[in-house]
Amino acid sequence: MTTILKLDNLSKAFGAVTVADAQCYEVQQGEALGVIGPNGAGKTSMFNLITGTLSPNSGTVEFAGQNVTGWSAARRSHAGIARSFQVPQPFVGMTVFENALIAATQSAGMRGRDAERFCLTVLDQTELLPKANVLAGSLTLLERKRLELTRALCAKPKLLLLDEIAGGLTEAECQSLVQTIRDIHASGVTIIWIEHVVHALLAVVDRLIVIDFGKKIAEGEPKAIMDSPAVKEIYLGIEADA
Ligand SMILES: Nc1ncnc2c1ncn2[C@@H]1O[C@H](COP(=O)(O)OP(=O)(O)OP(=O)(O)O)[C@@H](O)[C@H]1O
Ligand SMILES: [Mg+2]
């Protein structure tokens, strides 16, 4: 197995709020890792530390064998780290295709017909091809989530970070998005997926970590982790030893 991402003693605090507390874990190439934890636990902050929009107070981020801790977000994006945002952030006045093209040209460095063909392939994969010429601002929530996926995939990621992409969807919409994410994972993309919709997560991930107050408090096989006292205590307020 090849390690694609390694967080080593990564710490970050905003004043008294600790969002990463000596965070350590590895992600293997081709893996799908799920991340759960209560609101405010530091999950999105962890993505910000991985993508470089946030700098740690201490510790390191290694990606594809290189220490990228001092790298800018743009450099990490070029190196193959892409994300979807918890709140979709498309360019609403541009079409779906134009949004995809920006990611393919700016993040993946593609040009001309190659970039256009690649975007069409990705739009087909994310089931947005019929909407290619529609303004992003007029999309439904599911379509906006699919556009987030599209933009991330157009960056040709080696590591895809998904932040609550299933949130707010109906059950049927969620199932259809899960199938798309399963297909993306099956095509070989390494995924870290933060999600509160646990059944969606469990349909895809190989391993789960639990974060609370910026600290990893459990890690392992998804169903065993969901049944663990640590998770029950966090989500249900049940004492671990009760
Ligand atoms: N730039 C910032 N400045 C100050 N505080 C911040 C900043 N970013 C995040 N925080 C705080 O850090 C804590 C963790 O936030 P984060 O967004 O990482 O949580 P989360 O686990 O993603 O939560 P949720 O499940 O609600 O999305 C929160 O208390 C948040 O208010
Ligand atoms: Mg968050």
Coordinates of N, CA, C and O in Angstrom, one line a residue, residues 58-223:
S58 N 1.3 23.9 14.4 CA 2.5 23.0 14.5 C 2.0 21.7 13.8 O 0.9 21.5 13.5
G59 N 3.0 20.9 13.5 CA 2.8 19.6 12.8 C 2.9 19.7 11.3 O 3.2 20.8 10.7
T60 N 2.8 18.6 10.6 CA 3.0 18.6 9.1 C 1.9 17.9 8.4 O 1.2 17.0 8.9
V61 N 1.8 18.3 7.1 CA 0.9 17.6 6.1 C 1.8 17.0 5.1 O 2.6 17.8 4.4
E62 N 1.8 15.7 4.8 CA 2.5 15.1 3.7 C 1.6 14.6 2.7 O 0.6 14.0 3.1
F63 N 1.8 15.0 1.4 CA 1.0 14.5 0.3 C 1.8 13.9 -0.8 O 2.8 14.5 -1.2
A64 N 1.5 12.7 -1.2 CA 2.2 12.0 -2.2 C 3.7 12.0 -2.0 O 4.5 12.3 -2.9
G65 N 4.1 11.8 -0.7 CA 5.5 11.7 -0.4 C 6.2 13.0 -0.1 O 7.5 13.0 0.1
Q66 N 5.5 14.1 -0.2 CA 6.2 15.4 -0.1 C 5.6 16.2 1.1 O 4.4 16.1 1.4
N67 N 6.5 16.9 1.9 CA 6.0 17.7 2.9 C 5.4 19.0 2.3 O 6.1 19.8 1.8
V68 N 4.1 19.1 2.3 CA 3.4 20.2 1.7 C 3.0 21.3 2.6 O 2.3 22.3 2.3
T69 N 3.4 21.2 3.9 CA 2.9 22.1 5.0 C 3.1 23.6 4.6 O 2.2 24.4 4.9
G70 N 4.2 23.9 4.0 CA 4.4 25.3 3.6 C 3.9 25.7 2.2 O 4.1 26.9 1.8
W71 N 3.3 24.8 1.5 CA 2.8 25.1 0.2 C 1.5 25.9 0.2 O 0.7 25.7 1.1
S72 N 1.3 26.7 -0.8 CA 0.1 27.5 -1.0 C -1.0 26.5 -1.4 O -0.8 25.4 -1.9
A73 N -2.3 27.0 -1.3 CA -3.5 26.2 -1.7 C -3.4 25.9 -3.2 O -3.7 24.8 -3.6
A74 N -2.9 26.9 -4.0 CA -2.9 26.7 -5.4 C -1.9 25.6 -5.8 O -2.2 24.8 -6.6
R75 N -0.8 25.6 -5.1 CA 0.3 24.6 -5.4 C -0.2 23.2 -5.0 O 0.0 22.2 -5.7
R76 N -1.0 23.1 -3.9 CA -1.5 21.8 -3.5 C -2.6 21.4 -4.5 O -2.7 20.2 -4.7
S77 N -3.4 22.3 -5.0 CA -4.4 22.0 -5.9 C -3.7 21.4 -7.2 O -4.1 20.4 -7.7
H78 N -2.7 22.1 -7.7 CA -1.9 21.6 -8.9 C -1.3 20.2 -8.6 O -1.2 19.4 -9.5
A79 N -1.0 19.9 -7.3 CA -0.4 18.7 -7.0 C -1.4 17.5 -6.9 O -1.0 16.3 -6.9
G80 N -2.7 17.9 -6.9 CA -3.7 16.9 -7.0 C -4.7 16.8 -5.8 O -5.3 15.7 -5.6
I81 N -4.8 17.8 -5.0 CA -5.7 17.8 -3.9 C -6.9 18.7 -4.3 O -6.7 19.9 -4.6
A82 N -8.1 18.1 -4.3 CA -9.3 18.9 -4.7 C -10.4 18.7 -3.7 O -10.4 17.6 -3.0
R83 N -11.3 19.6 -3.6 CA -12.4 19.5 -2.6 C -13.7 20.0 -3.1 O -13.8 20.8 -4.0
S84 N -14.8 19.5 -2.5 CA -16.1 20.1 -2.6 C -16.4 20.8 -1.3 O -15.9 20.4 -0.3
F85 N -17.1 21.9 -1.4 CA -17.4 22.8 -0.3 C -18.7 22.4 0.4 O -19.6 22.0 -0.3
Q86 N -18.7 22.5 1.7 CA -19.9 22.2 2.5 C -21.1 23.0 2.0 O -22.2 22.5 1.8
V87 N -20.9 24.3 1.7 CA -21.9 25.1 1.0 C -21.4 25.3 -0.5 O -20.3 25.9 -0.7
P88 N -22.1 24.7 -1.4 CA -21.7 24.8 -2.8 C -21.3 26.2 -3.2 O -22.0 27.2 -2.9
Q89 N -20.2 26.4 -3.9 CA -19.7 27.7 -4.3 C -19.5 27.8 -5.8 O -18.3 28.2 -6.2
P90 N -20.5 27.6 -6.6 CA -20.3 27.7 -8.1 C -20.2 29.2 -8.5 O -20.6 30.1 -7.7
F91 N -19.7 29.5 -9.7 CA -19.9 30.8 -10.3 C -21.3 30.8 -10.8 O -21.6 30.2 -11.9
V92 N -22.2 31.5 -10.1 CA -23.6 31.3 -10.5 C -24.0 32.0 -11.8 O -25.0 31.6 -12.4
G93 N -23.2 32.9 -12.3 CA -23.6 33.6 -13.5 C -23.0 32.9 -14.7 O -23.1 33.4 -15.9
M94 N -22.3 31.8 -14.5 CA -21.7 31.1 -15.6 C -22.4 29.7 -15.8 O -23.1 29.3 -14.9
T95 N -22.3 29.1 -16.9 CA -23.0 27.9 -17.2 C -22.2 26.7 -16.4 O -21.1 26.9 -16.0
V96 N -22.9 25.6 -16.3 CA -22.3 24.4 -15.7 C -21.0 24.1 -16.4 O -19.9 23.8 -15.8
F97 N -21.0 24.1 -17.8 CA -19.8 23.8 -18.5 C -18.7 24.7 -18.3 O -17.5 24.3 -18.1
E98 N -19.0 26.0 -18.2 CA -18.0 27.0 -17.9 C -17.4 26.9 -16.5 O -16.2 27.0 -16.4
N99 N -18.2 26.5 -15.6 CA -17.7 26.2 -14.2 C -16.7 25.1 -14.3 O -15.6 25.1 -13.6
A100 N -17.0 24.0 -15.0 CA -16.2 22.9 -15.1 C -14.8 23.3 -15.8 O -13.7 22.9 -15.4
L101 N -15.0 24.1 -16.9 CA -13.8 24.5 -17.7 C -12.8 25.3 -16.8 O -11.6 25.1 -17.0
I102 N -13.3 26.1 -16.0 CA -12.4 26.9 -15.1 C -11.6 26.0 -14.2 O -10.4 26.1 -14.1
A103 N -12.2 24.9 -13.7 CA -11.5 24.0 -12.8 C -10.4 23.2 -13.7 O -9.3 23.1 -13.3
A104 N -10.8 22.8 -14.9 CA -9.9 22.0 -15.7 C -8.7 22.9 -16.2 O -7.6 22.4 -16.3
T105 N -9.0 24.1 -16.5 CA -7.8 25.0 -16.9 C -7.0 25.5 -15.8 O -5.8 25.4 -15.8
Q106 N -7.7 26.0 -14.7 CA -6.9 26.6 -13.6 C -6.3 25.6 -12.7 O -5.1 25.8 -12.3
S107 N -7.0 24.5 -12.4 CA -6.4 23.6 -11.4 C -5.6 22.5 -12.1 O -4.6 22.1 -11.6
A108 N -6.2 22.0 -13.2 CA -5.5 20.8 -13.9 C -4.6 21.3 -15.0 O -3.9 20.5 -15.6
G109 N -4.6 22.6 -15.3 CA -3.7 23.2 -16.3 C -4.0 22.7 -17.7 O -3.1 22.7 -18.6
M110 N -5.2 22.3 -18.0 CA -5.5 21.8 -19.3 C -5.9 23.0 -20.2 O -6.2 24.1 -19.7
R111 N -5.8 22.8 -21.5 CA -6.1 23.9 -22.5 C -6.9 23.4 -23.7 O -6.9 22.2 -24.0
G112 N -7.6 24.3 -24.3 CA -8.3 24.1 -25.6 C -9.2 22.9 -25.6 O -10.0 22.7 -24.7
R113 N -9.2 22.2 -26.8 CA -10.1 21.1 -27.0 C -9.9 20.0 -26.0 O -10.9 19.3 -25.6
D114 N -8.7 19.8 -25.6 CA -8.4 18.7 -24.5 C -9.3 19.0 -23.3 O -9.9 18.1 -22.7
A115 N -9.2 20.3 -22.8 CA -9.9 20.7 -21.6 C -11.4 20.5 -21.8 O -12.1 20.0 -21.0
E116 N -11.9 20.9 -23.0 CA -13.3 20.9 -23.3 C -13.8 19.4 -23.3 O -14.8 19.1 -22.7
R117 N -13.0 18.5 -24.0 CA -13.4 17.1 -24.0 C -13.4 16.5 -22.6 O -14.3 15.7 -22.3
F118 N -12.4 16.9 -21.9 CA -12.3 16.3 -20.5 C -13.5 16.7 -19.7 O -14.1 15.9 -18.9
C119 N -13.9 18.0 -19.8 CA -15.0 18.5 -19.0 C -16.3 17.7 -19.4 O -17.1 17.4 -18.5
L120 N -16.5 17.4 -20.6 CA -17.7 16.7 -21.1 C -17.7 15.3 -20.5 O -18.7 14.8 -20.1
T121 N -16.5 14.7 -20.4 CA -16.4 13.3 -19.9 C -16.8 13.4 -18.4 O -17.5 12.5 -17.9
V122 N -16.2 14.4 -17.7 CA -16.5 14.5 -16.2 C -18.0 14.8 -16.0 O -18.7 14.2 -15.2
L123 N -18.6 15.7 -16.8 CA -20.0 16.0 -16.7 C -20.9 14.8 -16.9 O -21.9 14.6 -16.3
D124 N -20.4 13.9 -17.9 CA -21.2 12.7 -18.1 C -21.1 11.8 -16.8 O -22.1 11.2 -16.4
Q125 N -19.9 11.7 -16.2 CA -19.7 10.9 -15.0 C -20.6 11.4 -13.9 O -21.1 10.6 -13.1
T126 N -20.7 12.7 -13.8 CA -21.4 13.3 -12.6 C -22.9 13.5 -13.0 O -23.7 14.1 -12.2
E127 N -23.3 13.1 -14.2 CA -24.7 13.1 -14.7 C -25.2 14.5 -14.8 O -26.4 14.8 -14.7
L128 N -24.3 15.5 -15.2 CA -24.8 16.8 -15.4 C -24.7 17.2 -16.9 O -24.9 18.4 -17.2
L129 N -24.4 16.3 -17.7 CA -24.2 16.6 -19.1 C -25.5 17.3 -19.7 O -25.3 18.3 -20.4
P130 N -26.7 16.8 -19.4 CA -27.9 17.5 -19.9 C -28.0 19.0 -19.4 O -28.8 19.7 -20.0
K131 N -27.3 19.3 -18.4 CA -27.4 20.7 -17.8 C -26.2 21.5 -18.2 O -26.0 22.6 -17.7
A132 N -25.3 21.1 -19.1 CA -24.1 21.7 -19.4 C -24.2 23.2 -19.7 O -23.4 24.0 -19.4
N133 N -25.3 23.5 -20.4 CA -25.4 24.9 -20.9 C -26.4 25.8 -20.0 O -26.8 26.9 -20.4
V134 N -26.7 25.2 -18.9 CA -27.6 25.9 -17.9 C -26.8 26.7 -17.0 O -25.6 26.4 -16.6
L135 N -27.3 27.9 -16.6 CA -26.6 28.7 -15.6 C -26.5 28.0 -14.3 O -27.5 27.5 -13.8
A136 N -25.3 28.0 -13.6 CA -25.2 27.3 -12.3 C -26.1 27.8 -11.3 O -26.6 27.1 -10.4
G137 N -26.4 29.1 -11.4 CA -27.3 29.7 -10.4 C -28.8 29.2 -10.4 O -29.5 29.4 -9.5
S138 N -29.1 28.5 -11.5 CA -30.5 28.0 -11.6 C -30.6 26.5 -11.3 O -31.7 25.9 -11.5
L139 N -29.5 25.9 -10.8 CA -29.6 24.5 -10.5 C -30.3 24.2 -9.2 O -30.3 25.0 -8.3
T140 N -30.8 22.9 -9.1 CA -31.4 22.5 -7.9 C -30.3 22.1 -6.9 O -29.1 22.1 -7.3
L141 N -30.6 21.9 -5.6 CA -29.6 21.5 -4.7 C -28.7 20.3 -5.1 O -27.5 20.3 -5.1
L142 N -29.4 19.2 -5.5 CA -28.7 18.0 -6.0 C -27.8 18.4 -7.1 O -26.6 17.9 -7.1
E143 N -28.3 19.2 -8.1 CA -27.4 19.5 -9.2 C -26.2 20.4 -8.8 O -25.1 20.2 -9.3
R144 N -26.4 21.3 -7.8 CA -25.3 22.1 -7.3 C -24.3 21.2 -6.6 O -23.1 21.4 -6.7
K145 N -24.8 20.1 -5.9 CA -23.8 19.2 -5.3 C -23.1 18.4 -6.4 O -21.9 18.2 -6.3
R146 N -23.8 18.1 -7.4 CA -23.1 17.4 -8.5 C -22.1 18.3 -9.2 O -21.1 17.9 -9.7
L147 N -22.4 19.6 -9.3 CA -21.5 20.6 -9.8 C -20.2 20.7 -8.9 O -19.1 20.8 -9.5
E148 N -20.4 20.7 -7.6 CA -19.3 20.7 -6.7 C -18.3 19.5 -7.0 O -17.1 19.6 -7.1
L149 N -19.0 18.3 -7.2 CA -18.2 17.1 -7.6 C -17.5 17.3 -8.9 O -16.3 17.0 -9.1
T150 N -18.2 17.9 -9.9 CA -17.7 18.1 -11.2 C -16.4 19.0 -11.2 O -15.4 18.6 -11.7
R151 N -16.6 20.1 -10.5 CA -15.5 21.0 -10.4 C -14.3 20.4 -9.7 O -13.1 20.6 -10.1
A152 N -14.5 19.6 -8.7 CA -13.4 18.9 -8.0 C -12.8 17.9 -8.9 O -11.5 17.8 -9.0
L153 N -13.6 17.2 -9.7 CA -13.0 16.1 -10.6 C -12.3 16.7 -11.8 O -11.3 16.1 -12.3
C154 N -12.8 17.9 -12.2 CA -12.1 18.6 -13.3 C -10.7 19.0 -13.0 O -9.9 19.3 -13.8
A155 N -10.4 19.1 -11.7 CA -9.0 19.4 -11.2 C -8.1 18.2 -11.3 O -7.0 18.3 -10.9
K156 N -8.6 17.1 -11.8 CA -7.9 15.8 -11.9 C -7.3 15.4 -10.5 O -6.0 15.3 -10.4
P157 N -8.1 15.2 -9.5 CA -7.5 15.0 -8.2 C -6.9 13.6 -8.0 O -7.4 12.6 -8.5
K158 N -5.8 13.6 -7.2 CA -5.4 12.3 -6.7 C -6.1 12.0 -5.4 O -6.2 10.9 -4.9
L159 N -6.4 13.1 -4.7 CA -7.1 13.0 -3.4 C -8.4 14.0 -3.5 O -8.2 15.2 -3.8
L160 N -9.5 13.4 -3.3 CA -10.8 14.1 -3.4 C -11.4 14.3 -2.0 O -11.6 13.3 -1.3
L161 N -11.6 15.5 -1.6 CA -12.1 15.8 -0.2 C -13.6 16.2 -0.4 O -13.9 17.2 -1.1
L162 N -14.5 15.5 0.2 CA -15.9 15.8 0.1 C -16.4 16.3 1.5 O -16.3 15.5 2.4
D163 N -17.0 17.5 1.5 CA -17.4 18.1 2.8 C -19.0 18.1 2.8 O -19.6 19.0 2.3
E164 N -19.6 17.1 3.5 CA -21.0 17.1 3.7 C -21.8 17.3 2.4 O -22.7 18.0 2.3
I165 N -21.4 16.5 1.4 CA -22.0 16.6 0.1 C -23.4 16.1 0.0 O -24.2 16.4 -0.8
A166 N -23.8 15.2 1.0 CA -25.1 14.6 1.0 C -26.1 15.4 1.8 O -27.3 15.1 1.8
G167 N -25.6 16.4 2.5 CA -26.5 17.2 3.4 C -27.6 17.9 2.7 O -27.4 18.5 1.6
G168 N -28.8 17.8 3.2 CA -30.0 18.6 2.7 C -30.7 17.9 1.5 O -31.7 18.4 1.0
L169 N -30.3 16.7 1.1 CA -30.9 16.0 0.0 C -32.0 15.1 0.5 O -32.0 14.6 1.6
T170 N -33.0 14.8 -0.4 CA -34.0 13.8 -0.1 C -33.3 12.5 -0.1 O -32.2 12.3 -0.7
E171 N -34.0 11.4 0.4 CA -33.4 10.1 0.4 C -33.1 9.6 -1.0 O -32.0 9.1 -1.2
A172 N -34.0 9.8 -1.9 CA -33.8 9.4 -3.3 C -32.6 10.1 -3.9 O -31.7 9.5 -4.6
E173 N -32.5 11.4 -3.7 CA -31.4 12.2 -4.2 C -30.0 11.7 -3.6 O -29.0 11.6 -4.3
C174 N -30.1 11.4 -2.3 CA -28.9 11.0 -1.6 C -28.4 9.7 -2.2 O -27.2 9.5 -2.5
Q175 N -29.3 8.7 -2.5 CA -29.0 7.4 -3.0 C -28.3 7.6 -4.4 O -27.4 6.9 -4.7
S176 N -28.9 8.5 -5.2 CA -28.3 8.7 -6.5 C -26.9 9.3 -6.5 O -26.0 8.9 -7.2
L177 N -26.7 10.2 -5.5 CA -25.4 10.8 -5.3 C -24.4 9.8 -4.8 O -23.2 9.7 -5.2
V178 N -24.8 8.9 -3.9 CA -24.0 7.9 -3.3 C -23.5 7.0 -4.5 O -22.3 6.6 -4.5
Q179 N -24.4 6.6 -5.4 CA -23.9 5.8 -6.5 C -22.9 6.5 -7.4 O -21.9 5.8 -7.7
T180 N -23.0 7.8 -7.6 CA -22.0 8.5 -8.3 C -20.7 8.5 -7.6 O -19.6 8.3 -8.2
I181 N -20.7 8.7 -6.3 CA -19.5 8.7 -5.5 C -18.8 7.3 -5.5 O -17.6 7.2 -5.6
R182 N -19.7 6.3 -5.4 CA -19.1 4.9 -5.4 C -18.4 4.7 -6.8 O -17.3 4.1 -6.8
D183 N -19.0 5.2 -7.9 CA -18.4 5.0 -9.2 C -17.0 5.8 -9.3 O -16.0 5.3 -9.8
I184 N -17.0 7.0 -8.7 CA -15.8 7.8 -8.7 C -14.7 7.0 -7.9 O -13.5 6.9 -8.3
H185 N -15.1 6.5 -6.8 CA -14.1 5.8 -5.9 C -13.6 4.5 -6.7 O -12.4 4.2 -6.7
A186 N -14.6 3.8 -7.3 CA -14.2 2.6 -8.1 C -13.2 2.9 -9.2 O -12.5 2.0 -9.7
S187 N -13.3 4.1 -9.7 CA -12.4 4.5 -10.8 C -11.0 4.8 -10.3 O -10.1 5.1 -11.1
G188 N -10.8 4.7 -9.0 CA -9.4 4.8 -8.5 C -9.1 6.1 -7.7 O -7.9 6.2 -7.2
V189 N -10.0 7.0 -7.5 CA -9.8 8.2 -6.8 C -9.8 8.0 -5.3 O -10.7 7.3 -4.8
T190 N -8.8 8.5 -4.6 CA -8.8 8.4 -3.1 C -9.7 9.5 -2.6 O -9.7 10.6 -3.1
I191 N -10.5 9.1 -1.6 CA -11.5 10.0 -1.1 C -11.5 10.1 0.4 O -11.3 9.1 1.1
I192 N -11.6 11.4 0.9 CA -11.9 11.6 2.3 C -13.3 12.3 2.3 O -13.4 13.3 1.7
W193 N -14.2 11.7 3.1 CA -15.6 12.2 3.0 C -16.1 12.5 4.4 O -16.2 11.6 5.2
I194 N -16.3 13.8 4.7 CA -16.9 14.3 5.9 C -18.4 14.2 5.7 O -18.9 14.8 4.7
E195 N -19.2 13.6 6.6 CA -20.6 13.5 6.4 C -21.4 13.3 7.7 O -21.0 12.4 8.5
H196 N -22.5 14.0 7.8 CA -23.4 13.7 8.9 C -24.5 12.6 8.5 O -25.1 12.0 9.4
V197 N -24.7 12.5 7.2 CA -25.6 11.5 6.7 C -24.9 10.1 6.7 O -24.3 9.7 5.7
V198 N -24.9 9.5 7.9 CA -24.0 8.3 8.1 C -24.3 7.2 7.2 O -23.4 6.5 6.7
H199 N -25.6 6.9 6.8 CA -25.9 5.7 6.0 C -25.3 5.9 4.6 O -24.9 5.0 3.9
A200 N -25.2 7.2 4.1 CA -24.6 7.5 2.8 C -23.1 7.2 2.9 O -22.5 6.5 2.0
L201 N -22.5 7.6 4.0 CA -21.1 7.4 4.2 C -20.7 5.9 4.2 O -19.8 5.4 3.6
L202 N -21.6 5.2 5.0 CA -21.3 3.7 5.2 C -21.4 3.0 3.9 O -20.9 1.9 3.8
A203 N -22.2 3.5 2.9 CA -22.3 2.8 1.7 C -21.1 2.9 0.8 O -21.0 2.3 -0.2
V204 N -20.1 3.8 1.2 CA -19.0 4.0 0.4 C -17.6 3.8 1.0 O -16.7 3.2 0.5
V205 N -17.5 4.2 2.3 CA -16.1 4.2 2.9 C -15.6 2.9 3.4 O -16.4 2.0 3.8
D206 N -14.3 2.7 3.4 CA -13.6 1.5 3.8 C -13.3 1.6 5.3 O -13.0 0.6 6.0
R207 N -13.2 2.9 5.8 CA -12.7 3.1 7.2 C -13.3 4.4 7.6 O -13.6 5.3 6.8
L208 N -13.4 4.5 8.9 CA -14.0 5.7 9.5 C -13.1 6.3 10.6 O -12.6 5.5 11.4
I209 N -13.0 7.6 10.7 CA -12.5 8.2 11.9 C -13.5 9.2 12.5 O -14.3 9.7 11.8
V210 N -13.4 9.3 13.8 CA -14.3 10.2 14.5 C -13.5 11.3 15.2 O -12.4 11.0 15.8
I211 N -13.9 12.5 15.0 CA -13.2 13.7 15.5 C -14.1 14.4 16.5 O -15.3 14.6 16.2
D212 N -13.6 14.8 17.6 CA -14.3 15.6 18.6 C -13.3 16.6 19.2 O -12.2 16.2 19.5
F213 N -13.6 17.9 19.3 CA -12.7 18.9 19.7 C -11.4 18.8 19.1 O -10.3 19.0 19.7
G214 N -11.4 18.6 17.8 CA -10.1 18.6 17.0 C -9.3 17.4 17.2 O -8.1 17.3 16.7
K215 N -9.8 16.4 17.9 CA -9.0 15.2 18.2 C -9.6 14.0 17.6 O -10.8 13.8 17.6
K216 N -8.8 13.1 17.1 CA -9.3 11.8 16.6 C -9.5 10.9 17.8 O -8.6 10.6 18.6
I217 N -10.8 10.5 18.0 CA -11.1 9.7 19.2 C -11.4 8.3 18.9 O -11.5 7.5 19.8
A218 N -11.6 8.0 17.6 CA -11.8 6.6 17.2 C -11.5 6.4 15.7 O -11.6 7.4 15.0
E219 N -11.1 5.2 15.4 CA -10.6 5.0 14.0 C -10.8 3.5 13.7 O -10.4 2.7 14.6
G220 N -11.4 3.1 12.6 CA -11.4 1.7 12.2 C -12.5 1.3 11.3 O -12.9 2.2 10.5
E221 N -12.9 0.0 11.3 CA -13.9 -0.5 10.4 C -15.2 0.2 10.7 O -15.7 0.4 11.8
P222 N -15.9 0.8 9.6 CA -17.0 1.7 9.8 C -18.1 1.2 10.8 O -18.5 1.9 11.7
K223 N -18.6 -0.1 10.6 CA -19.7 -0.5 11.4 C -19.3 -0.7 12.8 O -20.1 -0.3 13.8

